[in-house]
CSV table of C-alpha atoms in Angstrom, one decimal:
chain,number,residue,atom,x,y,z
V,1,MET,CA,321.3,-66.3,67.9
V,2,SER,CA,320.3,-69.7,69.3
V,3,ASP,CA,317.6,-68.6,71.7
V,4,PRO,CA,314.2,-69.4,70.0
V,5,SER,CA,312.6,-66.2,71.2
V,6,ASP,CA,315.3,-64.3,69.5
V,7,ALA,CA,314.8,-66.2,66.3
V,8,GLU,CA,311.1,-65.5,66.5
V,9,LYS,CA,311.8,-61.8,67.1
V,10,THR,CA,314.1,-61.7,64.1
V,11,ALA,CA,311.5,-63.4,61.9
V,12,ARG,CA,308.7,-61.1,63.1
V,13,HIS,CA,311.0,-58.1,62.5
V,14,ASN,CA,312.0,-59.2,59.0
V,15,GLU,CA,308.3,-59.7,58.1
V,16,LYS,CA,307.4,-56.3,59.4
V,17,MET,CA,310.3,-54.7,57.4
V,18,LYS,CA,309.1,-56.5,54.3
V,19,LYS,CA,305.7,-55.0,54.6
V,20,ILE,CA,307.1,-51.5,55.2
V,21,LYS,CA,309.3,-51.9,52.2
V,22,ALA,CA,306.4,-53.0,50.0
V,23,ALA,CA,304.3,-50.0,51.2
V,24,ARG,CA,307.2,-47.6,50.6
V,25,ASP,CA,307.9,-49.0,47.1
V,26,ARG,CA,304.2,-48.5,46.2
V,27,MET,CA,304.3,-45.0,47.6
V,28,MET,CA,307.5,-44.2,45.7
V,29,GLN,CA,306.0,-45.4,42.4
V,30,ASP,CA,303.8,-42.3,42.3
V,31,LYS,CA,306.8,-40.0,43.0
V,32,THR,CA,308.0,-39.7,39.4
V,33,GLU,CA,307.9,-36.0,38.9
V,34,GLU,CA,310.8,-33.6,39.2
V,35,LYS,CA,310.4,-29.9,39.6
V,36,GLY,CA,312.3,-26.9,40.9
V,37,LEU,CA,311.2,-26.5,44.5
V,38,ILE,CA,310.5,-23.4,46.5
V,39,MET,CA,311.8,-24.4,49.9
V,40,VAL,CA,311.4,-22.5,53.2
V,41,HIS,CA,313.4,-23.1,56.4
V,42,THR,CA,311.9,-21.1,59.3
V,43,GLY,CA,311.2,-21.2,63.0
V,44,PRO,CA,313.3,-20.3,66.0
V,45,GLY,CA,315.4,-23.4,66.1
V,46,LYS,CA,318.9,-24.1,64.8
V,47,GLY,CA,319.6,-25.5,61.4
V,48,LYS,CA,317.8,-23.1,59.0
V,49,SER,CA,321.0,-21.8,57.4
V,50,SER,CA,323.2,-24.7,58.0
V,51,SER,CA,320.8,-27.1,56.3
V,52,GLY,CA,320.7,-24.6,53.3
V,53,PHE,CA,324.5,-24.8,53.2
V,54,GLY,CA,324.3,-28.6,53.5
V,55,MET,CA,322.2,-28.6,50.3
V,56,ILE,CA,324.8,-26.3,48.6
V,57,LEU,CA,327.4,-28.9,49.5
V,58,ARG,CA,325.3,-31.6,47.9
V,59,CYS,CA,324.9,-29.4,44.7
V,60,ILE,CA,328.7,-28.8,44.5
V,61,ALA,CA,329.2,-32.6,44.9
V,62,HIS,CA,326.8,-33.3,42.0
V,63,GLY,CA,328.3,-30.6,39.9
V,64,MET,CA,325.1,-28.6,39.9
V,65,PRO,CA,325.7,-24.8,39.5
V,66,CYS,CA,324.5,-23.0,42.6
V,67,ALA,CA,324.6,-19.6,44.3
V,68,VAL,CA,324.2,-18.1,47.8
V,69,VAL,CA,322.9,-14.7,48.5
V,70,GLN,CA,323.3,-13.8,52.2
V,71,PHE,CA,320.9,-11.1,53.2
V,72,ILE,CA,321.7,-10.4,56.8
V,73,LYS,CA,324.9,-12.0,58.2
V,74,GLY,CA,327.1,-9.6,56.1
V,75,ASN,CA,329.6,-8.7,58.7
V,76,TRP,CA,330.1,-12.0,60.4
V,77,VAL,CA,333.0,-14.1,59.2
V,78,THR,CA,331.2,-17.4,58.9
V,79,GLY,CA,332.9,-20.7,58.1
V,80,GLU,CA,330.6,-21.4,55.2
V,81,ALA,CA,331.2,-18.0,53.6
V,82,GLU,CA,335.0,-18.4,53.9
V,83,MET,CA,334.8,-21.9,52.5
V,84,LEU,CA,332.6,-21.1,49.5
V,85,ARG,CA,334.6,-18.0,48.6
V,86,ASN,CA,338.1,-19.6,49.0
V,87,ARG,CA,337.6,-23.1,47.9
V,88,PHE,CA,334.5,-23.3,45.7
V,89,SER,CA,334.4,-20.0,43.9
V,90,ASP,CA,334.1,-21.9,40.6
V,91,GLU,CA,331.2,-24.2,41.7
V,92,CYS,CA,329.2,-21.8,43.8
V,93,ARG,CA,328.6,-18.0,43.4
V,94,PHE,CA,328.6,-16.3,46.7
V,95,PHE,CA,327.1,-12.8,47.4
V,96,ILE,CA,326.6,-10.8,50.5
V,97,SER,CA,324.0,-8.1,50.5
V,98,GLY,CA,323.5,-7.1,54.1
V,99,GLU,CA,325.8,-5.5,56.7
V,100,GLY,CA,324.9,-7.5,59.8
V,101,PHE,CA,321.7,-8.0,61.7
V,102,THR,CA,319.5,-5.0,61.7
V,103,TRP,CA,320.1,-4.2,65.4
V,104,GLU,CA,323.8,-4.0,64.6
V,105,THR,CA,323.6,-1.4,61.8
V,106,GLN,CA,320.8,0.7,63.4
V,107,ASP,CA,320.3,2.4,60.1
V,108,ARG,CA,317.0,1.6,58.4
V,109,ASP,CA,317.8,3.3,55.1
V,110,ARG,CA,321.1,1.5,54.7
V,111,ASP,CA,319.4,-1.8,55.6
V,112,ILE,CA,316.7,-1.3,53.0
V,113,ALA,CA,319.3,-0.4,50.3
V,114,ALA,CA,321.3,-3.6,51.2
V,115,ALA,CA,318.3,-5.8,51.1
V,116,GLN,CA,317.1,-4.4,47.8
V,117,ASN,CA,320.5,-4.9,46.4
V,118,GLY,CA,320.5,-8.5,47.6
V,119,TRP,CA,317.1,-9.1,46.0
V,120,SER,CA,318.3,-7.7,42.6
V,121,ILE,CA,321.3,-10.1,42.7
V,122,ALA,CA,318.9,-13.0,43.7
V,123,LYS,CA,316.6,-12.4,40.8
V,124,GLU,CA,319.6,-12.3,38.4
V,125,GLN,CA,320.9,-15.6,39.7
V,126,ILE,CA,317.5,-17.3,39.7
V,127,ARG,CA,316.9,-16.2,36.1
V,128,ASP,CA,320.2,-17.5,34.9
V,129,PRO,CA,319.3,-20.6,32.9
V,130,GLU,CA,322.6,-22.4,34.0
V,131,MET,CA,321.6,-22.1,37.7
V,132,LYS,CA,320.1,-25.2,39.5
V,133,PHE,CA,319.9,-24.1,43.1
V,134,VAL,CA,319.9,-20.7,44.8
V,135,LEU,CA,320.0,-20.2,48.6
V,136,LEU,CA,318.6,-16.9,49.8
V,137,ASP,CA,320.0,-17.0,53.3
V,138,GLU,CA,318.1,-15.0,56.0
V,139,ILE,CA,315.9,-13.3,53.4
V,140,ASN,CA,312.9,-13.8,55.7
V,141,ILE,CA,314.3,-11.2,58.1
V,142,ALA,CA,314.5,-8.6,55.3
V,143,LEU,CA,310.9,-9.6,54.3
V,144,ARG,CA,309.7,-9.4,57.8
V,145,TYR,CA,310.7,-5.7,58.1
V,146,ASP,CA,309.3,-5.0,54.6
V,147,TYR,CA,312.8,-4.1,53.3
V,148,ILE,CA,311.7,-6.3,50.3
V,149,ASP,CA,308.1,-6.5,49.2
V,150,ILE,CA,306.7,-10.0,49.9
V,151,ASP,CA,304.2,-9.8,47.0
V,152,GLU,CA,307.0,-9.1,44.6
V,153,VAL,CA,309.1,-12.0,45.9
V,154,VAL,CA,306.2,-14.5,45.8
V,155,ASP,CA,305.1,-13.3,42.3
V,156,PHE,CA,308.7,-13.7,41.0
V,157,LEU,CA,309.1,-17.2,42.5
V,158,LEU,CA,305.8,-18.4,41.1
V,159,HIS,CA,306.0,-16.8,37.6
V,160,GLU,CA,309.6,-16.0,36.7
V,161,LYS,CA,311.6,-18.7,38.4
V,162,PRO,CA,312.7,-21.3,35.8
V,163,ALA,CA,310.7,-24.5,36.3
V,164,MET,CA,313.6,-26.7,37.3
V,165,THR,CA,315.5,-24.3,39.5
V,166,HIS,CA,315.4,-24.9,43.3
V,167,VAL,CA,315.3,-21.9,45.6
V,168,CYS,CA,315.7,-22.1,49.3
V,169,LEU,CA,314.7,-19.2,51.5
V,170,THR,CA,315.7,-19.2,55.2
V,171,GLY,CA,315.1,-17.1,58.3
V,172,ARG,CA,312.7,-16.9,61.2
V,173,ASN,CA,309.2,-15.6,60.9
V,174,ALA,CA,308.6,-16.6,57.2
V,175,LYS,CA,305.6,-14.6,56.0
V,176,PRO,CA,302.3,-16.6,55.4
V,177,GLU,CA,302.3,-15.6,51.7
V,178,LEU,CA,305.7,-17.3,51.3
V,179,ILE,CA,304.6,-20.4,53.1
V,180,GLU,CA,301.5,-20.6,51.0
V,181,ALA,CA,303.6,-20.3,47.8
V,182,ALA,CA,306.3,-22.8,48.9
V,183,ASP,CA,306.5,-26.5,47.9
V,184,LEU,CA,308.4,-27.6,51.0
V,185,VAL,CA,308.4,-25.8,54.4
V,186,THR,CA,310.3,-26.9,57.4
V,187,GLU,CA,309.9,-25.3,60.8
V,188,MET,CA,312.9,-25.6,63.1
V,189,SER,CA,311.7,-25.6,66.7
V,190,LEU,CA,313.8,-25.0,69.7
V,191,VAL,CA,313.5,-27.8,72.2
V,192,LYS,CA,316.6,-26.9,74.2
V,193,HIS,CA,319.3,-24.3,73.6
V,194,PRO,CA,322.6,-23.9,75.5
V,195,PHE,CA,322.4,-20.0,75.4
V,196,ARG,CA,320.0,-20.4,78.3
V,197,ASP,CA,322.9,-21.9,80.3
V,198,GLY,CA,325.4,-19.2,79.5
V,199,ILE,CA,327.1,-20.9,76.6
V,200,LYS,CA,328.2,-18.6,73.8
V,201,ALA,CA,328.0,-19.1,70.1
V,202,GLN,CA,330.8,-21.4,69.1
V,203,LYS,CA,333.0,-21.9,66.0
V,204,GLY,CA,331.8,-24.8,63.9
V,205,VAL,CA,328.4,-24.9,65.5
V,206,GLU,CA,326.9,-21.4,65.0
V,207,PHE,CA,329.2,-19.9,62.5
U,1,MET,CA,313.3,10.1,52.1
U,2,SER,CA,311.7,13.6,52.1
U,3,ASP,CA,308.3,12.6,53.4
U,4,PRO,CA,308.2,13.5,57.2
U,5,SER,CA,306.3,10.4,58.1
U,6,ASP,CA,309.0,8.3,56.5
U,7,ALA,CA,311.7,10.2,58.5
U,8,GLU,CA,309.7,9.6,61.6
U,9,LYS,CA,309.3,5.9,60.8
U,10,THR,CA,313.1,5.7,60.3
U,11,ALA,CA,313.8,7.5,63.6
U,12,ARG,CA,311.4,5.2,65.5
U,13,HIS,CA,312.9,2.2,63.8
U,14,ASN,CA,316.5,3.2,64.7
U,15,GLU,CA,315.5,3.9,68.3
U,16,LYS,CA,313.9,0.4,68.5
U,17,MET,CA,316.9,-1.3,67.0
U,18,LYS,CA,319.2,0.6,69.5
U,19,LYS,CA,317.1,-0.9,72.4
U,20,ILE,CA,317.2,-4.4,70.9
U,21,LYS,CA,321.0,-4.1,70.4
U,22,ALA,CA,321.5,-3.0,74.1
U,23,ALA,CA,319.3,-5.9,75.3
U,24,ARG,CA,321.2,-8.3,73.1
U,25,ASP,CA,324.6,-7.0,74.2
U,26,ARG,CA,323.5,-7.4,77.9
U,27,MET,CA,322.3,-11.0,77.1
U,28,MET,CA,325.5,-11.9,75.3
U,29,GLN,CA,327.7,-10.6,78.2
U,30,ASP,CA,326.7,-13.7,80.2
U,31,LYS,CA,327.4,-16.0,77.3
U,32,THR,CA,331.1,-16.5,77.9
U,33,GLU,CA,331.5,-20.2,78.4
U,34,GLU,CA,332.5,-22.6,75.8
U,35,LYS,CA,331.8,-26.3,76.0
U,36,GLY,CA,331.5,-29.3,73.7
U,37,LEU,CA,327.9,-29.7,73.0
U,38,ILE,CA,325.6,-32.7,72.7
U,39,MET,CA,323.3,-31.7,69.8
U,40,VAL,CA,320.2,-33.5,68.6
U,41,HIS,CA,318.4,-32.9,65.3
U,42,THR,CA,315.1,-34.8,65.3
U,43,GLY,CA,311.5,-34.5,64.0
U,44,PRO,CA,309.8,-35.5,60.8
U,45,GLY,CA,310.9,-32.4,58.8
U,46,LYS,CA,313.8,-31.9,56.4
U,47,GLY,CA,317.2,-30.6,57.4
U,48,LYS,CA,318.3,-33.0,60.1
U,49,SER,CA,321.2,-34.5,58.2
U,50,SER,CA,321.8,-31.5,55.9
U,51,SER,CA,322.3,-29.1,58.8
U,52,GLY,CA,324.7,-31.6,60.4
U,53,PHE,CA,326.6,-31.6,57.1
U,54,GLY,CA,326.4,-27.8,57.1
U,55,MET,CA,328.2,-27.8,60.5
U,56,ILE,CA,330.8,-30.2,59.1
U,57,LEU,CA,331.4,-27.7,56.3
U,58,ARG,CA,331.9,-25.0,58.9
U,59,CYS,CA,334.4,-27.1,60.8
U,60,ILE,CA,336.4,-27.9,57.7
U,61,ALA,CA,336.4,-24.1,56.9
U,62,HIS,CA,337.8,-23.4,60.4
U,63,GLY,CA,340.4,-26.2,60.2
U,64,MET,CA,338.7,-28.1,63.0
U,65,PRO,CA,339.2,-31.9,62.8
U,66,CYS,CA,335.9,-33.6,62.3
U,67,ALA,CA,334.3,-36.9,61.5
U,68,VAL,CA,331.1,-38.3,60.2
U,69,VAL,CA,329.6,-41.8,61.0
U,70,GLN,CA,326.6,-42.6,58.8
U,71,PHE,CA,324.5,-45.2,60.5
U,72,ILE,CA,321.8,-45.9,58.0
U,73,LYS,CA,322.1,-44.3,54.6
U,74,GLY,CA,324.9,-46.8,53.7
U,75,ASN,CA,323.8,-47.8,50.2
U,76,TRP,CA,322.7,-44.4,49.0
U,77,VAL,CA,325.2,-42.5,47.0
U,78,THR,CA,324.7,-39.1,48.6
U,79,GLY,CA,326.3,-35.9,47.4
U,80,GLU,CA,327.8,-35.2,50.8
U,81,ALA,CA,329.4,-38.6,51.2
U,82,GLU,CA,331.0,-38.3,47.7
U,83,MET,CA,332.2,-34.8,48.5
U,84,LEU,CA,333.7,-35.7,51.9
U,85,ARG,CA,335.4,-38.8,50.6
U,86,ASN,CA,336.7,-37.3,47.4
U,87,ARG,CA,337.6,-33.8,48.3
U,88,PHE,CA,338.0,-33.5,52.1
U,89,SER,CA,339.4,-36.9,53.1
U,90,ASP,CA,342.3,-35.0,54.9
U,91,GLU,CA,339.9,-32.7,56.8
U,92,CYS,CA,337.0,-35.0,57.7
U,93,ARG,CA,337.0,-38.7,58.4
U,94,PHE,CA,334.1,-40.4,56.9
U,95,PHE,CA,332.6,-43.8,57.9
U,96,ILE,CA,329.6,-45.7,56.8
U,97,SER,CA,328.2,-48.4,59.2
U,98,GLY,CA,324.8,-49.2,57.8
U,99,GLU,CA,323.7,-50.8,54.6
U,100,GLY,CA,320.6,-48.8,53.9
U,101,PHE,CA,317.4,-48.1,55.7
U,102,THR,CA,316.2,-51.1,57.7
U,103,TRP,CA,313.3,-51.8,55.4
U,104,GLU,CA,315.8,-52.2,52.6
U,105,THR,CA,318.0,-54.8,54.2
U,106,GLN,CA,315.2,-56.8,55.8
U,107,ASP,CA,317.8,-58.6,57.9
U,108,ARG,CA,317.7,-57.7,61.6
U,109,ASP,CA,320.9,-59.4,62.6
U,110,ARG,CA,322.9,-57.7,59.8
U,111,ASP,CA,321.4,-54.4,60.8
U,112,ILE,CA,322.4,-54.9,64.5
U,113,ALA,CA,325.9,-55.8,63.5
U,114,ALA,CA,326.2,-52.8,61.3
U,115,ALA,CA,324.8,-50.4,63.9
U,116,GLN,CA,327.1,-51.9,66.6
U,117,ASN,CA,330.1,-51.5,64.3
U,118,GLY,CA,329.1,-47.8,63.7
U,119,TRP,CA,328.9,-47.2,67.4
U,120,SER,CA,332.4,-48.6,68.0
U,121,ILE,CA,333.8,-46.3,65.3
U,122,ALA,CA,331.8,-43.4,66.8
U,123,LYS,CA,333.3,-44.0,70.3
U,124,GLU,CA,336.8,-44.2,68.9
U,125,GLN,CA,336.4,-40.9,67.0
U,126,ILE,CA,334.8,-39.1,69.9
U,127,ARG,CA,337.6,-40.3,72.3
U,128,ASP,CA,340.3,-39.1,69.9
U,129,PRO,CA,341.8,-36.0,71.6
U,130,GLU,CA,342.4,-34.3,68.2
U,131,MET,CA,338.7,-34.5,67.3
U,132,LYS,CA,336.5,-31.4,67.6
U,133,PHE,CA,333.2,-32.4,66.0
U,134,VAL,CA,331.6,-35.8,65.4
U,135,LEU,CA,328.4,-36.2,63.4
U,136,LEU,CA,326.4,-39.4,64.1
U,137,ASP,CA,324.1,-39.3,61.1
U,138,GLU,CA,320.8,-41.2,61.5
U,139,ILE,CA,321.9,-42.8,64.7
U,140,ASN,CA,318.5,-42.2,66.2
U,141,ILE,CA,317.0,-44.8,63.9
U,142,ALA,CA,319.5,-47.4,65.2
U,143,LEU,CA,318.6,-46.3,68.7
U,144,ARG,CA,314.9,-46.5,68.1
U,145,TYR,CA,315.1,-50.1,67.1
U,146,ASP,CA,317.4,-50.8,70.0
U,147,TYR,CA,320.2,-51.9,67.7
U,148,ILE,CA,322.4,-49.8,70.0
U,149,ASP,CA,321.6,-49.4,73.7
U,150,ILE,CA,320.4,-45.9,74.5
U,151,ASP,CA,321.7,-46.0,78.1
U,152,GLU,CA,325.2,-46.9,76.9
U,153,VAL,CA,325.1,-44.0,74.4
U,154,VAL,CA,323.9,-41.5,76.9
U,155,ASP,CA,326.4,-42.7,79.5
U,156,PHE,CA,329.2,-42.4,77.1
U,157,LEU,CA,328.3,-38.9,75.9
U,158,LEU,CA,327.9,-37.6,79.5
U,159,HIS,CA,331.0,-39.3,81.0
U,160,GLU,CA,333.5,-40.2,78.4
U,161,LYS,CA,333.1,-37.5,75.7
U,162,PRO,CA,336.0,-35.1,76.0
U,163,ALA,CA,334.7,-31.8,77.5
U,164,MET,CA,335.3,-29.7,74.4
U,165,THR,CA,334.2,-32.1,71.7
U,166,HIS,CA,330.9,-31.4,69.9
U,167,VAL,CA,328.7,-34.4,69.0
U,168,CYS,CA,325.6,-34.1,66.8
U,169,LEU,CA,323.1,-36.9,66.6
U,170,THR,CA,320.5,-36.9,63.9
U,171,GLY,CA,317.4,-38.8,62.9
U,172,ARG,CA,313.7,-39.0,63.7
U,173,ASN,CA,312.2,-40.2,66.9
U,174,ALA,CA,315.1,-39.3,69.2
U,175,LYS,CA,314.7,-41.1,72.5
U,176,PRO,CA,313.7,-39.1,75.5
U,177,GLU,CA,316.8,-40.1,77.4
U,178,LEU,CA,318.9,-38.5,74.6
U,179,ILE,CA,316.9,-35.3,74.6
U,180,GLU,CA,317.3,-35.1,78.3
U,181,ALA,CA,321.1,-35.5,78.1
U,182,ALA,CA,321.5,-33.1,75.2
U,183,ASP,CA,322.5,-29.4,75.4
U,184,LEU,CA,320.8,-28.4,72.2
U,185,VAL,CA,317.8,-30.0,70.6
U,186,THR,CA,316.1,-29.0,67.4
U,187,GLU,CA,312.9,-30.5,66.2
U,188,MET,CA,312.4,-30.2,62.4
U,189,SER,CA,308.7,-30.2,61.7
U,190,LEU,CA,307.1,-30.8,58.4
U,191,VAL,CA,304.8,-27.9,57.4
U,192,LYS,CA,304.6,-28.9,53.8
U,193,HIS,CA,306.3,-31.5,51.7
U,194,PRO,CA,306.2,-32.0,47.9
U,195,PHE,CA,306.1,-35.9,48.2
U,196,ARG,CA,302.4,-35.4,48.9
U,197,ASP,CA,302.1,-33.9,45.4
U,198,GLY,CA,303.9,-36.8,43.6
U,199,ILE,CA,307.3,-35.1,43.5
U,200,LYS,CA,310.2,-37.5,44.0
U,201,ALA,CA,313.4,-37.1,46.0
U,202,GLN,CA,315.8,-34.9,44.0
U,203,LYS,CA,319.5,-34.5,43.5
U,204,GLY,CA,320.9,-31.6,45.5
U,205,VAL,CA,317.8,-31.4,47.7
U,206,GLU,CA,317.4,-34.8,49.3
U,207,PHE,CA,320.7,-36.4,48.5
């Protein structure tokens, strides 16, 4: 870079980055605590479940025992379910409680029984002292329809979850009680979606 | 459920679900097309990269050839990077172009060279007719600082990307040109984050 204005730009940039780094280092000094987090992924956008599964992948990579309880997508053959069951059954426990989205089963009693069964499994996994990370995939849908009692879930997460265990709860329409109790809440918003243009759900992207 | 009001509630629920299912089935009838999507994960919330890696996991599960180019997190040892390199090197090609966040390197010229190198690799992977899914992780940061030219990226994605190849671009502050060109855009918003309470980045969650 022989142009002096370029050299100047570079110098200014490096100075700015030095300041950002110093501010960031100061900020990170206070970030010394570790705790098991209650995480919520909600909103109408994509990425709620897939980012939960991305964290499961991280846990497997780090050798951290983890578990997935799928509440709603029971009758879909998803890539992640296949993968976890066929290739990572030692590293990640995988459970399915539901039988499909509620408009597929059209049987409220059966849905309630499936959701309650999922919640029993979830509690057992979270209580397990070996466990480091539990993903409760699409549990928000079961909570929204009151198939599982929100107060019981919040009470369990706040008072019975082991201190260092992470729990991630996904699904649209997270209840306010859950958002209040959570440490980390991300809302996935839909800016643009190809369904609007007639594109169907595709392998590798949606499942 | 012997209580008549419960029976009624169940009947009403089942009726409602039947209507939702019919509406959904009608909607899905039009969703017949497949195409390679340009996907963008942006916003300040969590889940942009991890949901990209969740989709990579889906692709690996389905036996779809895929690739990751990491633009910025080069010097972090992330769980997903370890995992992909050690256990899925046959299924997923993994490349690192950057050397860390820009405030870590404090060297603009080196950052530009790394970003440009990443973009060359990205184009090569996307052009490969075998390839089904390419994740350009944190490329938005390189685009934001103009280390890579946004017009060149958009032009390439719209005109040179093979029609059936999916490309997912992640990172905060996605440029408007990219959002305009994309098929699917998700904004991850921060509702609550534990950094505010002094909790540090943790294994399995952030990396």
